[in-house]
Short mmCIF file of C-alpha atoms in Angstrom, two decimals:
data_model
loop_
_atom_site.label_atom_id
_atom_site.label_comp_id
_atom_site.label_asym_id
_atom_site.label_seq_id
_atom_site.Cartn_x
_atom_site.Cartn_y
_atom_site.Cartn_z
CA UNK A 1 -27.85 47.00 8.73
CA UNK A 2 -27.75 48.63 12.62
CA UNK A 3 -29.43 45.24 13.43
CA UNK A 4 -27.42 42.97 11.66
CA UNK A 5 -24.13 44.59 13.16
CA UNK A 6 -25.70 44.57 16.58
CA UNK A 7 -27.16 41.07 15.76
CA UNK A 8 -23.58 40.08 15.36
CA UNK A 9 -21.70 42.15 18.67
CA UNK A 10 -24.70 39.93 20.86
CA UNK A 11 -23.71 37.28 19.22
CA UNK A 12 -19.64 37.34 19.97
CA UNK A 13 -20.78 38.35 23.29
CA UNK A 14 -22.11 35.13 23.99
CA UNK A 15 -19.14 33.07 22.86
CA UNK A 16 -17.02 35.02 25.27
CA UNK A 17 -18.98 34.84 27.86
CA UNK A 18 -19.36 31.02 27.11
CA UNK A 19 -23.37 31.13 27.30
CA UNK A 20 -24.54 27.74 29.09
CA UNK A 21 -27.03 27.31 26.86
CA UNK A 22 -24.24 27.70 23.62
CA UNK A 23 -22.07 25.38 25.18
CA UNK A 24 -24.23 22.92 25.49
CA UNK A 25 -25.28 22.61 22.30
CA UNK A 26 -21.87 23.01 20.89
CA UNK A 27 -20.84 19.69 22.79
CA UNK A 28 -23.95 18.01 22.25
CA UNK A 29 -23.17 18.49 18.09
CA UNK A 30 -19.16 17.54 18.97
CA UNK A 31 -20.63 14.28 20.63
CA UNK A 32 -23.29 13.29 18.01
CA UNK A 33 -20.64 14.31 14.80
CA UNK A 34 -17.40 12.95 16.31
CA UNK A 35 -19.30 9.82 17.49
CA UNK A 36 -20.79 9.53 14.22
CA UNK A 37 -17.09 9.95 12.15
CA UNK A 38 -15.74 7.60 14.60
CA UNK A 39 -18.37 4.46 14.19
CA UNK A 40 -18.24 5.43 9.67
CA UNK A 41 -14.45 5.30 10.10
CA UNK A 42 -13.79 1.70 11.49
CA UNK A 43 -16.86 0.68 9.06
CA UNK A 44 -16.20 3.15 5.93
CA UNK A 45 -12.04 2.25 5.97
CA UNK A 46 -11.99 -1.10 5.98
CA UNK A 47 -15.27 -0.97 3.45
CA UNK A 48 -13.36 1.29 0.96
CA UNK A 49 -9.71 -0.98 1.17
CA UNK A 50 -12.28 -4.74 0.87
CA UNK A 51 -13.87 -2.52 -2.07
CA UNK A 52 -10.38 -1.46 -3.61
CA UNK A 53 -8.03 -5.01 -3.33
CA UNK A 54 -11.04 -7.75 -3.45
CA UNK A 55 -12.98 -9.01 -6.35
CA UNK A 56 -16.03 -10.81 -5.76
CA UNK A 57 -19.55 -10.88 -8.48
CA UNK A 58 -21.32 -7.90 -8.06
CA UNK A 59 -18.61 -6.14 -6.63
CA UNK A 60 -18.99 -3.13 -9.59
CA UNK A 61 -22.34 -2.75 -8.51
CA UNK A 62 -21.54 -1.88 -5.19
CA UNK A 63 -19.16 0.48 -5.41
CA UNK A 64 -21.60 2.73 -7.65
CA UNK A 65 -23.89 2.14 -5.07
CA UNK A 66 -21.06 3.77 -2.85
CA UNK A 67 -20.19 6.11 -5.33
CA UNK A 68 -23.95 7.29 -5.22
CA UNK A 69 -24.81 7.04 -1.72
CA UNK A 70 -21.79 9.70 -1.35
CA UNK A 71 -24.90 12.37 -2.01
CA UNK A 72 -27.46 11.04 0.07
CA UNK A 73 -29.74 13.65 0.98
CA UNK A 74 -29.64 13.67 4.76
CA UNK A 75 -33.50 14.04 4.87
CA UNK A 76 -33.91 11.19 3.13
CA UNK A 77 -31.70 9.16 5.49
CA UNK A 78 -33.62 10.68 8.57
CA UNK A 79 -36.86 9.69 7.55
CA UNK A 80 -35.04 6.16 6.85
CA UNK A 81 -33.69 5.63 9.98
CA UNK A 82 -37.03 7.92 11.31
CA UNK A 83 -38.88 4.57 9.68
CA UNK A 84 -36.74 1.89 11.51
CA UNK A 85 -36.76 3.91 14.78
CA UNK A 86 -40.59 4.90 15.56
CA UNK A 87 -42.64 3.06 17.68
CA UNK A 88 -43.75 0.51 14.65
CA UNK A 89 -40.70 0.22 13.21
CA UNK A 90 -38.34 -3.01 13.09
CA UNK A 91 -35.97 -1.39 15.86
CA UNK A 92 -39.25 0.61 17.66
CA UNK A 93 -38.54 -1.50 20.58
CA UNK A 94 -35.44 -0.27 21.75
CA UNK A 95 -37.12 3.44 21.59
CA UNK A 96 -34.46 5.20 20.49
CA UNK A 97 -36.19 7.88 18.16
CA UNK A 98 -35.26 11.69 18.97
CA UNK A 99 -32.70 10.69 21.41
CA UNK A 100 -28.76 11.27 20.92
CA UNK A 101 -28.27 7.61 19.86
CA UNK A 102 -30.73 8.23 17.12
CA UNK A 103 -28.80 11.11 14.96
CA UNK A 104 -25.49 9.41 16.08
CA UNK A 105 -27.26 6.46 14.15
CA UNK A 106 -28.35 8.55 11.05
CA UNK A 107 -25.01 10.37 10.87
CA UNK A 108 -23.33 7.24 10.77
CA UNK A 109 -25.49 6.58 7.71
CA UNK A 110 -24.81 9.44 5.80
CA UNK A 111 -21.35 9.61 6.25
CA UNK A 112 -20.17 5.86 5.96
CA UNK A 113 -20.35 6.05 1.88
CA UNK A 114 -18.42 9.13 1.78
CA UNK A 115 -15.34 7.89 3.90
CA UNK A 116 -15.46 4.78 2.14
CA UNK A 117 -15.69 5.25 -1.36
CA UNK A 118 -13.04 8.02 -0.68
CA UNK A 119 -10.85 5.32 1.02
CA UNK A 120 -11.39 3.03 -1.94
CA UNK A 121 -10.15 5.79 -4.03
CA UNK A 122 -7.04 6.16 -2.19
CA UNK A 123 -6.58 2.43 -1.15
CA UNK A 124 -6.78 1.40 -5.32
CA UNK A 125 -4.02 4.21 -6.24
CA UNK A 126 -1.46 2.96 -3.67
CA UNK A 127 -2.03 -0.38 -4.34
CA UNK A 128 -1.20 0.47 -8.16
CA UNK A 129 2.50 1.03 -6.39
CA UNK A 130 2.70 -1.38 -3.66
CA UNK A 131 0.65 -4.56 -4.41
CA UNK A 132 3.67 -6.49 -7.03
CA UNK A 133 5.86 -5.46 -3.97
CA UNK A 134 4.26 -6.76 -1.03
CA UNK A 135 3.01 -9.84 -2.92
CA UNK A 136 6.48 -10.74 -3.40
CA UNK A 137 7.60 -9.90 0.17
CA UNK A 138 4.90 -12.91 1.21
CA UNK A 139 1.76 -10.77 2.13
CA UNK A 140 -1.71 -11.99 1.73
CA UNK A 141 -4.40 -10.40 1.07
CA UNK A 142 -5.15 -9.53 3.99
CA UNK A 143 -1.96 -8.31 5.35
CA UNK A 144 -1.91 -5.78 2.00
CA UNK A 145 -5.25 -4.69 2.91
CA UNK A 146 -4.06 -3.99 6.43
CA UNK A 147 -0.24 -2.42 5.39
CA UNK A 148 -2.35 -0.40 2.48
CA UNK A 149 -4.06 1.02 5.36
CA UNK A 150 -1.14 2.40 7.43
CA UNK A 151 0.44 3.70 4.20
CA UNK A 152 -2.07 5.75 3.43
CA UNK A 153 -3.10 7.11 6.68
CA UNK A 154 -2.57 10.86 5.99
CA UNK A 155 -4.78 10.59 3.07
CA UNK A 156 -7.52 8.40 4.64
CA UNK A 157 -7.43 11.24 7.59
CA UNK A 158 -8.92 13.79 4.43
CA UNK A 159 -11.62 11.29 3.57
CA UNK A 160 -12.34 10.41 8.02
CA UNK A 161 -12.55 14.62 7.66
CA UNK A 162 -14.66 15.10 4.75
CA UNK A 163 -16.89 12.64 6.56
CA UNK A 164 -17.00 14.78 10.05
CA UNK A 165 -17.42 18.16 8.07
CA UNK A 166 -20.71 16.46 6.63
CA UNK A 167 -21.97 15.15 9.79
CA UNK A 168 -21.38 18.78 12.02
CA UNK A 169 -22.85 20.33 8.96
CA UNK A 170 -26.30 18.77 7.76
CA UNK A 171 -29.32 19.57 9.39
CA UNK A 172 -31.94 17.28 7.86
CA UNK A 173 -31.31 14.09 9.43
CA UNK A 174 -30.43 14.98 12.81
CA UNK A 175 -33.35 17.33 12.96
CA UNK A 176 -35.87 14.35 11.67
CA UNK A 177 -34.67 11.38 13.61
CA UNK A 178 -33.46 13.89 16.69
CA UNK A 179 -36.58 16.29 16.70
CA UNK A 180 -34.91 19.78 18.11
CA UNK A 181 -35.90 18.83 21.50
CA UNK A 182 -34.20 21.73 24.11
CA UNK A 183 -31.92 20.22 26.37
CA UNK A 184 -32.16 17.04 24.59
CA UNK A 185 -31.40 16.45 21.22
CA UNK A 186 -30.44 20.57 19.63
CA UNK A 187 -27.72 20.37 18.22
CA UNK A 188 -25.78 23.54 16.24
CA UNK A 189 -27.57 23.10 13.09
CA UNK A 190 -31.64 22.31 14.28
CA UNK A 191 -30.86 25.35 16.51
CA UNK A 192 -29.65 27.98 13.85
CA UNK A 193 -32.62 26.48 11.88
CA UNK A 194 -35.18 27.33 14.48
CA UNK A 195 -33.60 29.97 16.71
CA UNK A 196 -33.56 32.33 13.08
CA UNK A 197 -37.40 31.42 12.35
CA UNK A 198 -38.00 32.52 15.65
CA UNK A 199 -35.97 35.53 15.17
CA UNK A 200 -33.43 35.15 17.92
CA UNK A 201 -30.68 36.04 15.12
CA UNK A 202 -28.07 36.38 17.67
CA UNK A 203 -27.64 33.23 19.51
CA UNK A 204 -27.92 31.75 15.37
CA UNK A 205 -25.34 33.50 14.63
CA UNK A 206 -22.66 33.02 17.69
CA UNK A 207 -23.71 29.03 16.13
CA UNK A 208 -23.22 29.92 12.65
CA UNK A 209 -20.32 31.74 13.87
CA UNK A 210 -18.47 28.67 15.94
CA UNK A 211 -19.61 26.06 13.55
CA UNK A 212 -17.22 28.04 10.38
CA UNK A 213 -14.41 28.35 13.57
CA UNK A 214 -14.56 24.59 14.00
CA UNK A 215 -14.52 23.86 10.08
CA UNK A 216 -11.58 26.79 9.53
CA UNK A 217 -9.74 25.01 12.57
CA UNK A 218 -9.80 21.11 11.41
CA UNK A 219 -9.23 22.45 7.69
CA UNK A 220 -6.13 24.08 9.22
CA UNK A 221 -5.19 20.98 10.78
CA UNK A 222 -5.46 18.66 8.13
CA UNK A 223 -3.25 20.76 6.09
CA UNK A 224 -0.40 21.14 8.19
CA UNK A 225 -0.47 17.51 9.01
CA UNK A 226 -0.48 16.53 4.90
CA UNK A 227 1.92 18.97 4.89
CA UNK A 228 4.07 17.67 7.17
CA UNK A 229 3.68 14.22 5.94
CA UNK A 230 4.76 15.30 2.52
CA UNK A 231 7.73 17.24 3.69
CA UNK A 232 8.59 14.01 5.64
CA UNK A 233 8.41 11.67 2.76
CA UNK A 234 9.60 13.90 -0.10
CA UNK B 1 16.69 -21.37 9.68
CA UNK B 2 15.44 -22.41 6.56
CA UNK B 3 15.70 -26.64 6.55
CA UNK B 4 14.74 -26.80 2.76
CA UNK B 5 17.34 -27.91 0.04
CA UNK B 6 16.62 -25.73 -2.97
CA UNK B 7 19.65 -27.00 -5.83
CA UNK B 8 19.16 -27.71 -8.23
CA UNK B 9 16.56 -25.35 -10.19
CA UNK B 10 14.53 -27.66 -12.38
CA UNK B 11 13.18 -25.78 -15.37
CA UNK B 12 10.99 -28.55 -17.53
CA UNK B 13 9.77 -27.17 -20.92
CA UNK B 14 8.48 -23.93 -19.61
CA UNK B 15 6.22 -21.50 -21.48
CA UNK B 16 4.49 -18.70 -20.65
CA UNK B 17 2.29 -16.98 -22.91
CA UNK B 18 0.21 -13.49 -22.34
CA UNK B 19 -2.51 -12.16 -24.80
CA UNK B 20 -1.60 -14.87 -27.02
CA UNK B 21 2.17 -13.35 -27.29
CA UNK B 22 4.57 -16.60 -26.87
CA UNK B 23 6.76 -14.67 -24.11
CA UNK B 24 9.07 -17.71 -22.60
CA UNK B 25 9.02 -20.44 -24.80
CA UNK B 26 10.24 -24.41 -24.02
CA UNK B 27 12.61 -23.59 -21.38
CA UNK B 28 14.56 -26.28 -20.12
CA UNK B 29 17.32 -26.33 -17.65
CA UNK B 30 18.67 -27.43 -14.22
CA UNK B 31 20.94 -25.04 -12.55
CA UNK B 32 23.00 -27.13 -9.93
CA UNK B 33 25.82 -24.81 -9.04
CA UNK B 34 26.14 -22.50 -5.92
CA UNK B 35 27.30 -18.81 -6.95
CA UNK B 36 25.79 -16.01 -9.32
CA UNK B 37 23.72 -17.26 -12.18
CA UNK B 38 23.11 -14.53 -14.38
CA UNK B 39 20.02 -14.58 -16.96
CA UNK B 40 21.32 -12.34 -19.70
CA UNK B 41 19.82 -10.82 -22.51
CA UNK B 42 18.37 -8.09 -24.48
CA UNK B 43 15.11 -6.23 -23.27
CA UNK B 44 12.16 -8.09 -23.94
CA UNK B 45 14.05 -11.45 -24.08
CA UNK B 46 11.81 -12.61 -21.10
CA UNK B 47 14.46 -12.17 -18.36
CA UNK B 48 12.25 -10.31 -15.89
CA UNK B 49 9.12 -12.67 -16.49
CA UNK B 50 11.70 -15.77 -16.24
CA UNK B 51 12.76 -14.62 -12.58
CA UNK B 52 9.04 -13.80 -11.71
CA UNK B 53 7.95 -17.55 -12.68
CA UNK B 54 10.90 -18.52 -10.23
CA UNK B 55 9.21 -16.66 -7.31
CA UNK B 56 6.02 -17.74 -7.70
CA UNK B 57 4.67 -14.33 -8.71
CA UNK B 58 3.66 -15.82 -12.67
CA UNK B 59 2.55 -19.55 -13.05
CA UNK B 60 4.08 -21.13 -16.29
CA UNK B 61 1.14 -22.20 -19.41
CA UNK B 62 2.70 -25.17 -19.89
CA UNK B 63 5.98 -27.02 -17.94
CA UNK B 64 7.21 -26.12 -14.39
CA UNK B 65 9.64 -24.76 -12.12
CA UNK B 66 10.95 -26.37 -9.00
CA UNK B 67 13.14 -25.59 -6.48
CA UNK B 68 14.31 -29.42 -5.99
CA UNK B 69 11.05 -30.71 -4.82
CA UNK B 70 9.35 -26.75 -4.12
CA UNK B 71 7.05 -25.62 -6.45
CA UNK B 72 7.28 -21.59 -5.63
CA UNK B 73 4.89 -19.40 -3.97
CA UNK B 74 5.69 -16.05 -2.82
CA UNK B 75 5.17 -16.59 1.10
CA UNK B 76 7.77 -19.11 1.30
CA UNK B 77 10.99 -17.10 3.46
CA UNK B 78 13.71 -19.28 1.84
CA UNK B 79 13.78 -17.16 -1.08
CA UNK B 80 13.48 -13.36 -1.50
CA UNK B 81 12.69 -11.10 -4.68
CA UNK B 82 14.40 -7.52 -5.13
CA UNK B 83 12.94 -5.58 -7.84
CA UNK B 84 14.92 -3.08 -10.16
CA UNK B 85 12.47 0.02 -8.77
CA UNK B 86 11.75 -1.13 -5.01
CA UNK B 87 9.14 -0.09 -2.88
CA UNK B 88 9.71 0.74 0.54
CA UNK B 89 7.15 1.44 3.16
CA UNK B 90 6.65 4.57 4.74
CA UNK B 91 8.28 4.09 7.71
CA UNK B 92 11.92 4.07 9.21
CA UNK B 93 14.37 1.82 7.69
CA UNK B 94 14.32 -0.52 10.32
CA UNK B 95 10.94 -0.76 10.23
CA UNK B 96 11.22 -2.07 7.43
CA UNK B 97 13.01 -5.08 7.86
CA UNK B 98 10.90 -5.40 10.61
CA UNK B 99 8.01 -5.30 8.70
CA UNK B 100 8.90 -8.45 6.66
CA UNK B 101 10.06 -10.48 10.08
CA UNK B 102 6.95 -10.23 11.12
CA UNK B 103 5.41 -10.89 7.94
CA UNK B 104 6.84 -14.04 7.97
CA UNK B 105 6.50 -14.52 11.92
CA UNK B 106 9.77 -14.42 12.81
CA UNK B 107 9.90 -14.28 16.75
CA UNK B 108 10.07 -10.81 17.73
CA UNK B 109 13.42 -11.86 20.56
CA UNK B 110 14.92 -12.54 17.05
CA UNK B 111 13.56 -9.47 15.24
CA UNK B 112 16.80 -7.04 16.94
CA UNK B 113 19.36 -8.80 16.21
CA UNK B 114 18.71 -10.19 12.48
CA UNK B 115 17.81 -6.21 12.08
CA UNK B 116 21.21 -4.84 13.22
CA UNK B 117 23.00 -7.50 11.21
CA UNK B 118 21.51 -6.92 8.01
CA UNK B 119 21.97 -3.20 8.51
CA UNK B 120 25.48 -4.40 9.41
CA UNK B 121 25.82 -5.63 6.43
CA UNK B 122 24.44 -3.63 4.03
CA UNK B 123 26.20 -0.28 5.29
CA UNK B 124 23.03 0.90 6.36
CA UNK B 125 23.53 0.91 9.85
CA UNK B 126 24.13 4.60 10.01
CA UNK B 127 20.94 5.32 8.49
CA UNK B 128 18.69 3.38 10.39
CA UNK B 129 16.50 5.31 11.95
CA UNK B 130 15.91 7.82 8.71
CA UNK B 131 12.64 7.43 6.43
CA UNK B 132 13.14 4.81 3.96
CA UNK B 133 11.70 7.21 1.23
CA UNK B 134 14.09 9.64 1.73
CA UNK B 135 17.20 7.56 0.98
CA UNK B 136 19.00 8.04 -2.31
CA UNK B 137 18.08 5.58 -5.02
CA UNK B 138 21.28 3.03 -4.55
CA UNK B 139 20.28 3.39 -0.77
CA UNK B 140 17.13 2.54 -1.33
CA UNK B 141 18.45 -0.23 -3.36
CA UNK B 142 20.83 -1.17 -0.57
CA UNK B 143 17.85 -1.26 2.09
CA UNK B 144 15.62 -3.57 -0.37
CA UNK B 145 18.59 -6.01 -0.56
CA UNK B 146 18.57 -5.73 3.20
CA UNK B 147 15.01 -6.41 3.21
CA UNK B 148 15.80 -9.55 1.35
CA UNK B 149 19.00 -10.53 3.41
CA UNK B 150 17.35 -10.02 6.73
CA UNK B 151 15.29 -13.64 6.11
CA UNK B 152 18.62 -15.27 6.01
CA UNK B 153 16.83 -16.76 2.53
CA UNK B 154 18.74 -19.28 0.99
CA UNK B 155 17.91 -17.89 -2.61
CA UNK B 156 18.19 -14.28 -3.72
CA UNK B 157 16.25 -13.07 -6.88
CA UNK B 158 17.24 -10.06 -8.39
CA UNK B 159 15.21 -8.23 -11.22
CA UNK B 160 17.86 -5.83 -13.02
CA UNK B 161 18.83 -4.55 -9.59
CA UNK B 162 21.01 -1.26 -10.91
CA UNK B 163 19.39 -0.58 -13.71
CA UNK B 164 18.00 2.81 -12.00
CA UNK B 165 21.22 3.48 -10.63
CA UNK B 166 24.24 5.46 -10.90
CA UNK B 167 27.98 4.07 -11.37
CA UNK B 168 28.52 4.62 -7.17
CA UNK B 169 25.17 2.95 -6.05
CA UNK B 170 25.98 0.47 -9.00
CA UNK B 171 29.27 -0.75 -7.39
CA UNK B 172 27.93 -0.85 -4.26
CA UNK B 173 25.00 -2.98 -4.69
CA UNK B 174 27.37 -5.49 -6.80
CA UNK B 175 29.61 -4.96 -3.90
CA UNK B 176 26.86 -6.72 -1.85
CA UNK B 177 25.69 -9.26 -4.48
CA UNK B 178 29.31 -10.54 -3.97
CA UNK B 179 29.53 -10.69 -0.23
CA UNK B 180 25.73 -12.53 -0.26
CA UNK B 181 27.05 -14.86 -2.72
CA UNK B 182 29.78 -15.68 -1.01
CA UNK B 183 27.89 -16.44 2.19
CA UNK B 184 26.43 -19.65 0.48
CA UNK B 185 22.71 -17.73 -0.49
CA UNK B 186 21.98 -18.48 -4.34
CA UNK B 187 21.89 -15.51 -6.15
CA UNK B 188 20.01 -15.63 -9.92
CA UNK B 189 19.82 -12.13 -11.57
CA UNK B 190 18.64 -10.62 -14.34
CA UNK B 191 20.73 -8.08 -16.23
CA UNK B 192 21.10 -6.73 -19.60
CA UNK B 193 24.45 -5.02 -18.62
CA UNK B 194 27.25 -7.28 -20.10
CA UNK B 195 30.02 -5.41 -18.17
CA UNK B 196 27.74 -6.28 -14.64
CA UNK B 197 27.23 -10.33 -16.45
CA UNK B 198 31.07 -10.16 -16.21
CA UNK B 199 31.89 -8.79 -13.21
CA UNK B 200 29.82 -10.98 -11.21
CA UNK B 201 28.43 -14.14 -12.87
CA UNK B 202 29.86 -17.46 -12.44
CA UNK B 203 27.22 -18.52 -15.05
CA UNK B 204 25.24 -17.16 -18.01
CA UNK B 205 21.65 -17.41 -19.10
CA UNK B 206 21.13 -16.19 -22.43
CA UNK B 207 17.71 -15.84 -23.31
CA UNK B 208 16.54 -13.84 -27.01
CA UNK B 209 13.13 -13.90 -28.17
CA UNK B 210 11.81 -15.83 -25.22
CA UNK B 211 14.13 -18.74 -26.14
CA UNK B 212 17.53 -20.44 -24.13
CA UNK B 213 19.78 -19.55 -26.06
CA UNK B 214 22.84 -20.46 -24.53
CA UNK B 215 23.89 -21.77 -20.93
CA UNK B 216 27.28 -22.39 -19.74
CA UNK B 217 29.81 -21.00 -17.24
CA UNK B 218 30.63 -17.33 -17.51
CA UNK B 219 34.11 -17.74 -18.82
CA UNK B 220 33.16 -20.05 -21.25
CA UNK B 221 30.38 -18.20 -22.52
CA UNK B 222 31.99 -14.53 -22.66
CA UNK B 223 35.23 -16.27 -24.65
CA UNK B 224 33.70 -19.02 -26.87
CA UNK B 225 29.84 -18.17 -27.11
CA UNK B 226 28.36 -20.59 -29.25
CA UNK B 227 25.31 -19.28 -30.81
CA UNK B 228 24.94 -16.10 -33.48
CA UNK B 229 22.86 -14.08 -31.03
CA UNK B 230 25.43 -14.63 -28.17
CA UNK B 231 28.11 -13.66 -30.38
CA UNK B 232 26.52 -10.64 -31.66
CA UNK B 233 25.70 -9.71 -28.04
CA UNK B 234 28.99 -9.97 -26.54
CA UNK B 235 30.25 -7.95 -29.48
CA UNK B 236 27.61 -5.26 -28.62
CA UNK B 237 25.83 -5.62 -31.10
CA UNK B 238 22.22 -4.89 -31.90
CA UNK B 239 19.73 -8.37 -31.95
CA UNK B 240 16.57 -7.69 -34.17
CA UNK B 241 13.37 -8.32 -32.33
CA UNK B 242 11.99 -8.43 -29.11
CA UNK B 243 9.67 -10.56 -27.84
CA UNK B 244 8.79 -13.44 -30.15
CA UNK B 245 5.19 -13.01 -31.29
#
């Protein structure tokens, strides 16, 4: 128990004192997850609206392919993208395996389906309201797809976040097509892995520690902002 | 700015039938005159669906619609739809009239001043900058006629426009019907309110059962109606069946 508690004093220590070697890894996850939300949004958004106001053959098949890659195991998509990275591998050439690039690329996998079958979701229910309106203003298709998009922005920012709360907090993938490499490619999660296997509990925990800050902090935020939004429109 | 002639409405033998329910059956009319033209009758006479074929928003089974030589389609700016429940965009009121200029590409050096004047005009000047969801429900009302208005359309289709509303919002969207009307826009409405038919129609509609009843001007019709089921109507009272099956 003494251990544990001084385990933990160590461990707030170092986030106070901003340890170097902390920070760094903090900002290296920050880049790789944020990065990763950012490329998924402006693919997974539009995916989830086309999926929602479009019909074209073999369109239900896709979206339970959606619906299904929402629980991709992030191990599987590292060795995936592991597959298409390494040296013999279709992309091999541009040698991007256990490099930054790499885990923003298998991120970006994992997180894609999620903010975009969640957009669907939300794109389909306001267009239940909107579309006999806006087809009878003049829109197209297109413009619908685009205004359903603005509508709905305060909801679409819970599926862009349920997307970036995935991404800071998986480990397989990013460990996999990233490797844990010091300096390199450790990000918050590889290091808690290893740094507790090799018993150094306290700079684990100060991670452990900032990575449920960060999640409180952006669950905070996306509450008061839906809040706000519904006291603005109700 | 719209350089289309519209009058008359040419309705040739128009039916429209959904899951094998005759809904609008073998209408046939021309409306010629300028004014209100009210399409009157009881729910489920086809009103609503009537109005929608006239916007382009249903295509007829059989027969057709034109606006003088215009088939309808819904992107065409001459002619504007207001439904009874609108739905306005999240965003400020002005935004959204300006969100239908620029759906129609309106030049945006125009976009200020057709804005102020059809906030001008519908008394919603003062409220411009609020959230269009916030507005009361003859407001909102009010803002969707604006939203209409603002294209300068020569036509003006109206779906039951205060059948959500109360007496004051009532008055006050009628209150604008008139003043459109009277700046040489078409108006054709649907209504099943008799005492709205009389206040501002200059002619009646009377559809029952999916069927034309009865057309003629609105004097005519409210003190001679020629049919059973425009008699019975006027006299308030109750007309068996809906929709024709």
């Amino acid at each position: 128990m003494n251990d544990i508690s001084q385990a933990f004093a160590k461990a707030i220590q170092l986030i106070t004192q901003l340890d170097a070697n902390l920070l760094e890894i903090v900002s290296l996850s920050m880049r790789v997850s944020l990065t990763s939300v950012l490329i998924a949004s402006l693919i997974g958004l539009p995916l989830g609206a086309a999926l929602a106001l479009y019909k074209f053959p073999g369109r239900g098949f896709f979206v339970v392919l959606l619906n299904a890659f929402m629980g991709l195991p992030p191990v599987v998509v590292g060795l995936i993208v592991y597959l298409m990275l390494s040296r013999s591998g279709p992309l091999g050439v541009l040698g991007l395996l256990f490099t930054p690039t790499a885990m923003i690329i298998a991120q970006t996998c994992l997180i894609t389906p999620i903010i975009a079958a969640l957009a669907r979701q939300t794109i389909m229910d306001a267009n239940v309201e909107y579309h006999e309106q806006l087809r009878a203003l003049g829109a197209k298709s297109f413009r619908i797809m685009k205004t359903l998009l603005w509508e709905t922005k305060y909801s679409l920012l819970t599926s862009v976040f349920a997307g970036f709360g995935r991404a800071t907090a998986e480990v397989g993938a990013v460990l996999i097509v990233g490797g844990n490499i010091n300096h390199a490619t450790r990000v918050m999660t590889t290091a808690i892995a290893l740094e507790t296997r090799k018993g150094d509990i306290e700079l684990a925990l100060a991670l452990g520690i900032i990575l449920i800050v960060i999640s409180l902090i952006l669950t905070t935020i996306v509450m008061n902002i839906r809040d706000a939004a519904y006291k603005y429109y109700n | 700015m719209h350089n289309v002639s519209t009058l008359p409405l040419h309705i040739n033998h128009l039916h429209v039938t959904r899951k094998g329910n005759l809904l609008l059956c073998d209408i046939d009319y021309s409306i010629d005159t300028a004014g209100v033209t009210v399409i009157l009758g009881p729910n489920g006479a086809g009103k609503s669906l009537l109005l929608q074929v006239a916007h382009g928003l249903v295509a007829p089974d059989e027969g057709d619609l034109k606006w003088n030589t215009l088939s309808p389609h819904p992107q065409q700016s001459w002619r504007a739809f207001v439904f009874q429940k609108p739905v306005l965009l999240r965003r400020s009121v002005r935004a959204n009239l300006g969100y239908v200029l620029s759906l129609h590409k309106v030049e945006k050096s125009k976009h200020h001043e057709l804005i102020e004047e059809a906030l001008e005009q519908t008394g919603l000047a003062k409220l411009a900058e609020r959230n269009a969801r916030v507005l009361s429900g003859g407001e909102q009302q009010r803002l969707s006629i604006a939203r209409a208005w603002v294209l300068k359309p020569k036509v003006i289709l109206l779906d039951e426009p205060t059948a959500e509303l109360d007496p004051a919002g009532t008055a006050a969207v009628e209150c604008l019907i008139e003043t459109i009307a009277q700046q040489d826009t078409k108006i054709l409405m649907t209504t099943h309110d008799l005492g709205q038919a009389r206040r501002l129609a200059s002619d009646i509609l009377f559809l029952h059962q999916g069927r034309l009843v009865e057309f003629s001007p609105a004097q005519n019709f409210f003190q001679q109606p020629q049919t059973e089921a425009a008699q019975k109507f006027i006299a308030g009272k109750l007309l068996n069946g809906g929709q024709k099956k």
